[in-house]
Every structure is written in structure tokens, then in C-alpha cells.
Short mmCIF file of C-alpha atoms in Angstrom, two decimals:
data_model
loop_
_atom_site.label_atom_id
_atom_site.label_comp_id
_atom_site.label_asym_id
_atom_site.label_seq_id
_atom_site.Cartn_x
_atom_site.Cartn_y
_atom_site.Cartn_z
CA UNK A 1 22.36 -6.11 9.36
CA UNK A 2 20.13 -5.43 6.18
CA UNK A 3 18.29 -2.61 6.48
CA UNK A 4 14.65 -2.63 5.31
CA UNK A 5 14.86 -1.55 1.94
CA UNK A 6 18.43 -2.21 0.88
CA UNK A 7 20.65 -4.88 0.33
CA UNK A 8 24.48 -4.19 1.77
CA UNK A 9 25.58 -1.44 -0.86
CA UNK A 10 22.32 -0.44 -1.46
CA UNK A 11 22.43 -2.86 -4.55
CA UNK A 12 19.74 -5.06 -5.88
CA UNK A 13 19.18 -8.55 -5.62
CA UNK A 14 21.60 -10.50 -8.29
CA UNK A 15 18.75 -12.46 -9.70
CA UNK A 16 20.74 -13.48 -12.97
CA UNK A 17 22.81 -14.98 -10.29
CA UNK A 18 23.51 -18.97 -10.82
CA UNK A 19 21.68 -21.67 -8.71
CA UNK A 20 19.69 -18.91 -7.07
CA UNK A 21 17.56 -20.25 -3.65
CA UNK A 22 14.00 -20.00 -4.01
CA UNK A 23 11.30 -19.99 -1.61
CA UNK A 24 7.95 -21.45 -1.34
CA UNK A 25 5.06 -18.95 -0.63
CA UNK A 26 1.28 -20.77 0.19
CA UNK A 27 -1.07 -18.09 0.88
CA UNK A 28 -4.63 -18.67 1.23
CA UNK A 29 -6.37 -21.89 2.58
CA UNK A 30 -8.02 -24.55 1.70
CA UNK A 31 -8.90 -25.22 -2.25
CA UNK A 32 -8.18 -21.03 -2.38
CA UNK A 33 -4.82 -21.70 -1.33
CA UNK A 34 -2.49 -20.68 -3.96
CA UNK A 35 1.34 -21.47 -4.40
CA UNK A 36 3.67 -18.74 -5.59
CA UNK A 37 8.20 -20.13 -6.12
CA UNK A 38 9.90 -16.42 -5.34
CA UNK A 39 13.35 -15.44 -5.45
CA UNK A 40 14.52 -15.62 -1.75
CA UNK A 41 16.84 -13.06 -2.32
CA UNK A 42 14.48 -10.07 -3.06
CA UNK A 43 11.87 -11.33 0.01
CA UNK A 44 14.53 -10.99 2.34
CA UNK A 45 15.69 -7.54 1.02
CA UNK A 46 12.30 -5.86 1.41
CA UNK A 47 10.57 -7.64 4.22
CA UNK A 48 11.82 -7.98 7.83
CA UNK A 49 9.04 -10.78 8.12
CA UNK A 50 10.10 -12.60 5.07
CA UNK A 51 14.50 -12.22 6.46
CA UNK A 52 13.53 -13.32 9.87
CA UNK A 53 11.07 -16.50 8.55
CA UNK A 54 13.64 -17.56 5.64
CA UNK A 55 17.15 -17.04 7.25
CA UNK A 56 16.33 -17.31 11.20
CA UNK A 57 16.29 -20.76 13.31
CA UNK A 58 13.12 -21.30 12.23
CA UNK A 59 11.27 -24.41 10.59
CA UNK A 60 10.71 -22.35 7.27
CA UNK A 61 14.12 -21.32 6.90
CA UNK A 62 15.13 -25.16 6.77
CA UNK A 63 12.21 -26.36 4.36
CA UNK A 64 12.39 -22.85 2.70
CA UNK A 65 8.59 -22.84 2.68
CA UNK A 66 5.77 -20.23 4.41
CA UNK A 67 2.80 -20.16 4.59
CA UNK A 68 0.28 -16.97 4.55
CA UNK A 69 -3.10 -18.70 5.14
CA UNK A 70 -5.07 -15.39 6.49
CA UNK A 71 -3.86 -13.47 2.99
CA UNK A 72 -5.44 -13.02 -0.52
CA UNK A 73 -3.32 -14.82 -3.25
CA UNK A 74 -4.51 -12.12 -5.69
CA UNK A 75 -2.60 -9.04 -3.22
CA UNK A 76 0.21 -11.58 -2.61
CA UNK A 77 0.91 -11.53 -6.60
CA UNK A 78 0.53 -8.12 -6.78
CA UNK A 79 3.19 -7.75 -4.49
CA UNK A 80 5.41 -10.75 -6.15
CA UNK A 81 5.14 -7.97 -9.22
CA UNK A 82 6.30 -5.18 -7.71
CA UNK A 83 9.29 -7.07 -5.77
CA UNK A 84 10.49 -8.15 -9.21
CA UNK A 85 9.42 -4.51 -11.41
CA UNK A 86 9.75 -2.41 -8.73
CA UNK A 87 6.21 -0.92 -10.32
CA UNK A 88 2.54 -1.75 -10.15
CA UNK A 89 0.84 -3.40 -13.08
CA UNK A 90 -1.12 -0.74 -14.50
CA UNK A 91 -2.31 -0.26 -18.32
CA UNK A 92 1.03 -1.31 -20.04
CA UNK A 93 3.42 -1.80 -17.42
CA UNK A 94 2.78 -5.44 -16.76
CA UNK A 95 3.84 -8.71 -18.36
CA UNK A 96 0.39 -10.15 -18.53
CA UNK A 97 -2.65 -8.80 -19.49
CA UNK A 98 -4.59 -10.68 -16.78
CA UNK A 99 -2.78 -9.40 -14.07
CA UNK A 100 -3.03 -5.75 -15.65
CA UNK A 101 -7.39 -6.49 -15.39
CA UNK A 102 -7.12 -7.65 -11.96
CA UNK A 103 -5.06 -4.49 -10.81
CA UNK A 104 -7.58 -2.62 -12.08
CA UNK A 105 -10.99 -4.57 -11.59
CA UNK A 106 -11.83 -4.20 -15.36
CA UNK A 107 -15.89 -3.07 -15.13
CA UNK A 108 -14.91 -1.20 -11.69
CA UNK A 109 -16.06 2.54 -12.68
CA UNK A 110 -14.15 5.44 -11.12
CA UNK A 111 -11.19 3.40 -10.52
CA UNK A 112 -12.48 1.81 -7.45
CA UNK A 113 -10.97 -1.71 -8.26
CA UNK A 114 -7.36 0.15 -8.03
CA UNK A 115 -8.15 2.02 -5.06
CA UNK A 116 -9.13 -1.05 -3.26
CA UNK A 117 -6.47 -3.14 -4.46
CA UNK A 118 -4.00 -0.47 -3.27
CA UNK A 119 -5.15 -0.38 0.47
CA UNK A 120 -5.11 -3.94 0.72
CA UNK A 121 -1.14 -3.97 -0.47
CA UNK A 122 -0.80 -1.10 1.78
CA UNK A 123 -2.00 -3.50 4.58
CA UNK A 124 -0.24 -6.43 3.38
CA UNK A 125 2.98 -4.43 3.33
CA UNK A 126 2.57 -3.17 6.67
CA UNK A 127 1.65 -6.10 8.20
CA UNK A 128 5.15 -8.03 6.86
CA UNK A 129 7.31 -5.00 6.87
CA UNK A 130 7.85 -3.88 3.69
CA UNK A 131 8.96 -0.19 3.98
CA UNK A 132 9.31 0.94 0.67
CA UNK A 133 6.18 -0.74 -0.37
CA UNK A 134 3.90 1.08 1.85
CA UNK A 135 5.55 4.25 0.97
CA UNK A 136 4.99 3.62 -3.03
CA UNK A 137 2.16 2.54 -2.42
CA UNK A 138 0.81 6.24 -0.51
CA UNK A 139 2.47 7.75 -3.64
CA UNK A 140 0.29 6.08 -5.99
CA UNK A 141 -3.01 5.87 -3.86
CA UNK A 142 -2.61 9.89 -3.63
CA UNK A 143 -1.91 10.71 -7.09
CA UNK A 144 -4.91 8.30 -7.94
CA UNK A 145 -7.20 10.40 -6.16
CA UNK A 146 -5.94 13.62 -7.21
CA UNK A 147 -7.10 12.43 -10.45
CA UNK A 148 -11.04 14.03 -11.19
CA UNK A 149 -12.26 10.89 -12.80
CA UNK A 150 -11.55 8.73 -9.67
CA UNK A 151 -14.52 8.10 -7.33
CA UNK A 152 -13.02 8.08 -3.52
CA UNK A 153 -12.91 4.51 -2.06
CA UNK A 154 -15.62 2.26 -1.12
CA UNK A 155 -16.61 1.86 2.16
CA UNK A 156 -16.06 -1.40 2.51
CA UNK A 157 -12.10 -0.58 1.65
CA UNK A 158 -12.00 2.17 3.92
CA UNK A 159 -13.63 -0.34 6.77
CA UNK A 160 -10.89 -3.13 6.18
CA UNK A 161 -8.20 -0.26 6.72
CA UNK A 162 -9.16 0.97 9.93
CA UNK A 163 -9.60 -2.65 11.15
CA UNK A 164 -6.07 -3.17 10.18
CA UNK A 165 -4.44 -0.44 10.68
CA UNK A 166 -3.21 1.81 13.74
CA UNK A 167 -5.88 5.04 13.07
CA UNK A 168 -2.67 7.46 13.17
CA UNK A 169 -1.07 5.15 9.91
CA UNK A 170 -0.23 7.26 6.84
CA UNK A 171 -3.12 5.12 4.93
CA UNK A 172 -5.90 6.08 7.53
CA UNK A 173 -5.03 9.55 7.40
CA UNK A 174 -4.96 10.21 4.01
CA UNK A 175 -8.00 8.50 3.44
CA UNK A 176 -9.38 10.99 6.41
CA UNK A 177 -8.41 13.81 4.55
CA UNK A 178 -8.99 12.72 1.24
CA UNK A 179 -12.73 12.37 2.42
CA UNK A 180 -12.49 15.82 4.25
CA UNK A 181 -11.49 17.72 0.91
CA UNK A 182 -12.80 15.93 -1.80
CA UNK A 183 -16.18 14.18 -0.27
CA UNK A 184 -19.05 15.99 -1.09
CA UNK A 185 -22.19 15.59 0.34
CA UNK A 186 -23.95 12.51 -1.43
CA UNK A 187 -21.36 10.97 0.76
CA UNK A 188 -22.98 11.28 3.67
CA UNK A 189 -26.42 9.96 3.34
CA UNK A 190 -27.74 9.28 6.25
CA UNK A 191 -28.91 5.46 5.50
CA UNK A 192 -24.47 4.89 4.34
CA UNK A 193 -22.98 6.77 6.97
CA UNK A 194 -24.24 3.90 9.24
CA UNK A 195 -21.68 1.87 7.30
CA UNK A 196 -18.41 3.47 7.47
CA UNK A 197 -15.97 2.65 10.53
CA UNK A 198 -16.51 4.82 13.43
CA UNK A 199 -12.85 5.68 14.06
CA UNK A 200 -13.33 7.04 10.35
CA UNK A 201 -16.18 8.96 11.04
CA UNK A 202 -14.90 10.59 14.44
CA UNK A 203 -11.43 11.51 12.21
CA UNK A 204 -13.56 13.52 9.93
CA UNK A 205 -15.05 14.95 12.30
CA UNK A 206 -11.93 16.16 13.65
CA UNK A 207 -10.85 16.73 10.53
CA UNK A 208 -13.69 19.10 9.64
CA UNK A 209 -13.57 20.68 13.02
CA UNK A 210 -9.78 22.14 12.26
CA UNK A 211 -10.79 23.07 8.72
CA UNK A 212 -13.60 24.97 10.20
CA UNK A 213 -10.82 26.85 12.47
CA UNK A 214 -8.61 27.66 9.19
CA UNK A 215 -6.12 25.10 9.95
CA UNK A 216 -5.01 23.93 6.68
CA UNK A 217 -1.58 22.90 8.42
CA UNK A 218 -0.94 19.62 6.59
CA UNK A 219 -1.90 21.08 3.19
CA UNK A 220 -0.63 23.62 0.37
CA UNK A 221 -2.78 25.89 -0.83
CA UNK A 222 -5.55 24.12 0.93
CA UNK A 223 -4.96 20.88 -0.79
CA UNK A 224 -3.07 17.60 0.36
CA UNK A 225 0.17 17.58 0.61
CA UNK A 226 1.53 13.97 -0.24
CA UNK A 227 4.71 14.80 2.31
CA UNK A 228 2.26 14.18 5.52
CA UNK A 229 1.71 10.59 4.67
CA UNK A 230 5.72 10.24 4.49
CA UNK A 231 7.90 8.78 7.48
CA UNK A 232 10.90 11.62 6.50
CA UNK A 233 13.84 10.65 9.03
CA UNK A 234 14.65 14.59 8.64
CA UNK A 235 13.55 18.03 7.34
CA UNK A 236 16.53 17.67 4.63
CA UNK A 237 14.60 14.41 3.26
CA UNK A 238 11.06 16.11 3.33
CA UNK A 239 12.58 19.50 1.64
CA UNK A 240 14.04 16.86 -0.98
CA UNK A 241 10.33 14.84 -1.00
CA UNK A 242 8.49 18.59 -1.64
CA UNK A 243 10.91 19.50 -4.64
CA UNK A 244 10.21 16.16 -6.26
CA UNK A 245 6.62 16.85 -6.10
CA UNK A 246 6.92 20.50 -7.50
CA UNK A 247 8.71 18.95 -10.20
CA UNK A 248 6.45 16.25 -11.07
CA UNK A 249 3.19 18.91 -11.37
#
């Protein structure tokens, strides 16, 4: 069996490959419903939804077509970009100059359009199993934030990620703690706070309550540490994850 982010060997899709099989992806409904022709090959390598849809006993892996009517065409291409780059399409980095504005919500100040865009692929990825996509996707959310400039997300993000999302997932709780240690207090106003998610708000809370006792016990040198938002099978693999991060500052 394929695990969820390799092929056997570890090796990547052959997508030079002759006579490749594609697939047929419809997401959205209605006159919003957009149509996206992917390389099977590189769906079922990354996503335990798309392996068991497209090679199961199951109508779409006869007609080779499935469709995604509760998800947003613009996340699903965002994610279409990555399968095939392995990257996200920031400034320079992607084909088409379009898709670079829409990663980034050109006229979003602070980076919000990015920040937003990332939780929704962090849900989409979760939601149809795509390991190594949630993971890159934690990487880049907290290394967006760490960044001065940025503004910390919207609300209205933050709300759609604890609707989706189990409260313990590696999104919620670096959003939690982002908020903790970097939200200052023009983000609590009394007439705003009534709009964030409750399960937010009471992880805060929490949050504040074991800063308040000197428990900095997921954090270096009383920052965030990016390694808490991991899923490291073993101390050898988060020792490994820490060293990369050294290196990278």
C-alpha cells in the first residue's frame, strides 16, 4: 500500500510518462462550478481521498470523474499548483501572474489575503488527506507570521478554522498561540471579541492562563516553536525538524 506522501520508492509521479490517465475534478456548484483535468497519478500519491475515489470500486474510479461541490475552485487550484510545483505561488514562483494575485489577495494589506488563503488549504488538505500538504502548509503559515509586517488573521479565517477543524489540530493551535504572543490589545475590543469563535476565545484563555504561570513549554526563548504544530513519529525526527529550523534563522 501507498503511503500518504510517497509513491512505492519514495519516487515522484512519472508525469512525462506516455498516455498518462487523467482525472476529472468539478468543484463548486452551480454556474460557480469549475472544472479542473489533473494528473491521476499525483492525486492518488498525496491524497488517501483522491486513491480511494479514483482506484477503489467506486463509480468515479470507472468514469474517472469527482466531484467537490461544497469546495472553493480558487483553494482547489491552489492545491492543483502545489501537487504539480511542490511550492505555493508566491511573488515569482508561479507560472501565471493571476494565480500569483489571487494567492496573495493583491490590495489585502498585512498579508491577510495569504493568511486566509493558507487556512483554507490547510482545511482542504485535512479534510481529503493530504499529509504533506497540511504540514507545508503550518511551515509557511508560521514563518508568515513571524514576519513584522504581517497583520494576524482575520476573524472571519480564524472562525472557518475552528468550525472545521478538531480544536487540538496543529492549525487551531498555532493560531491560539500566535494570538497569545503576538496579539496586542486593539485585538480585543470589546464590540470584536463578540465575533471570534468561542472555542478560540476559551484557548486563549487557557493559553494566557499558563503564560501567566511561566509555562513557556511549547516555546524557545518564549517564542513559538514551529516543531509543536508537527506530527514527529519520533524524538529523532523532531531533533532533525529543530536543526533545520536553527539553520534556516
Amino acid at each position: 500500500m501507498v503511503s500518504d506522501n510517497k509513491t512505492v520508492n519514495g519516487r515522484r509521479p512519472r508525469l512525462s510518462a506516455p498516455d498518462p490517465q487523467f482525472a476529472t475534478i468539478l468543484v463548486g456548484e452551480g454556474e460557480a462550478q469549475q472544472r479542473f483535468v489533473v494528473h491521476e497519478q499525483p492525486l492518488i500519491q498525496h491524497s488517501r481521498f483522491f486513491r480511494a475515489a479514483l482506484t477503489g470500486d467506486f463509480k468515479e474510479a470507472h468514469d474517472k470523474i469527482v466531484e467537490l461541490e461544497e469546495d472553493d475552485p480558487q483553494i482547489f487550484e491552489f492545491f492543483v499548483h502545489w501537487l504539480y510545483f511542490q511550492r505555493f505561488p508566491d511573488h515569482g514562483r508561479a507560472a501565471d501572474e493571476g494565480l500569483e494575485k489571487a494567492w496573495i489577495s493583491e490590495g489585502e494589506h498585512g498579508g491577510l489575503g495569504k493568511s486566509g488563503n493558507l487556512i483554507h488549504l490547510y482545511i482542504f488538505a485535512d479534510k481529503y488527506h493530504v499529509k504533506n500538504l497540511t504540514t507545508k502548509v503550518i511551515d509557511e503559515l508560521f514563518y508568515h507570521l513571524e514576519d513584522p509586517e504581517i497583520t494576524l488573521p482575520y476573524d472571519e479565517d480564524i472562525a472557518y478554522a475552528f468550525d472545521h477543524l478538531n480544536k487540538e489540530s496543529p492549525l487551531c493551535r498555532l493560531l491560539i498561540d500566535a494570538y497569545s504572543y503576538g496579539g496586542g490589545e486593539d485585538h480585543w475590543i470589546e464590540a470584536e471579541v463578540a465575533q471570534w469563535s468561542n472555542t478560540f476565545l476559551a484557548g486563549i484563555l487557557r493559553r494566557y492562563a499558563r503564560i501567566a504561570r511561566g509555562d513557556f513549554s511549547n516555546s524557545r526563548d518564549s517564542g513559538l516553536n514551529l516543531c509543536d504544530y508537527h506530527k514527529h513519529e519520533s524524538e529523532t525526527e523532531r531533533q532533525a525538524c529543530l536543526t533545520e529550523q536553527d539553520e534556516r534563522v
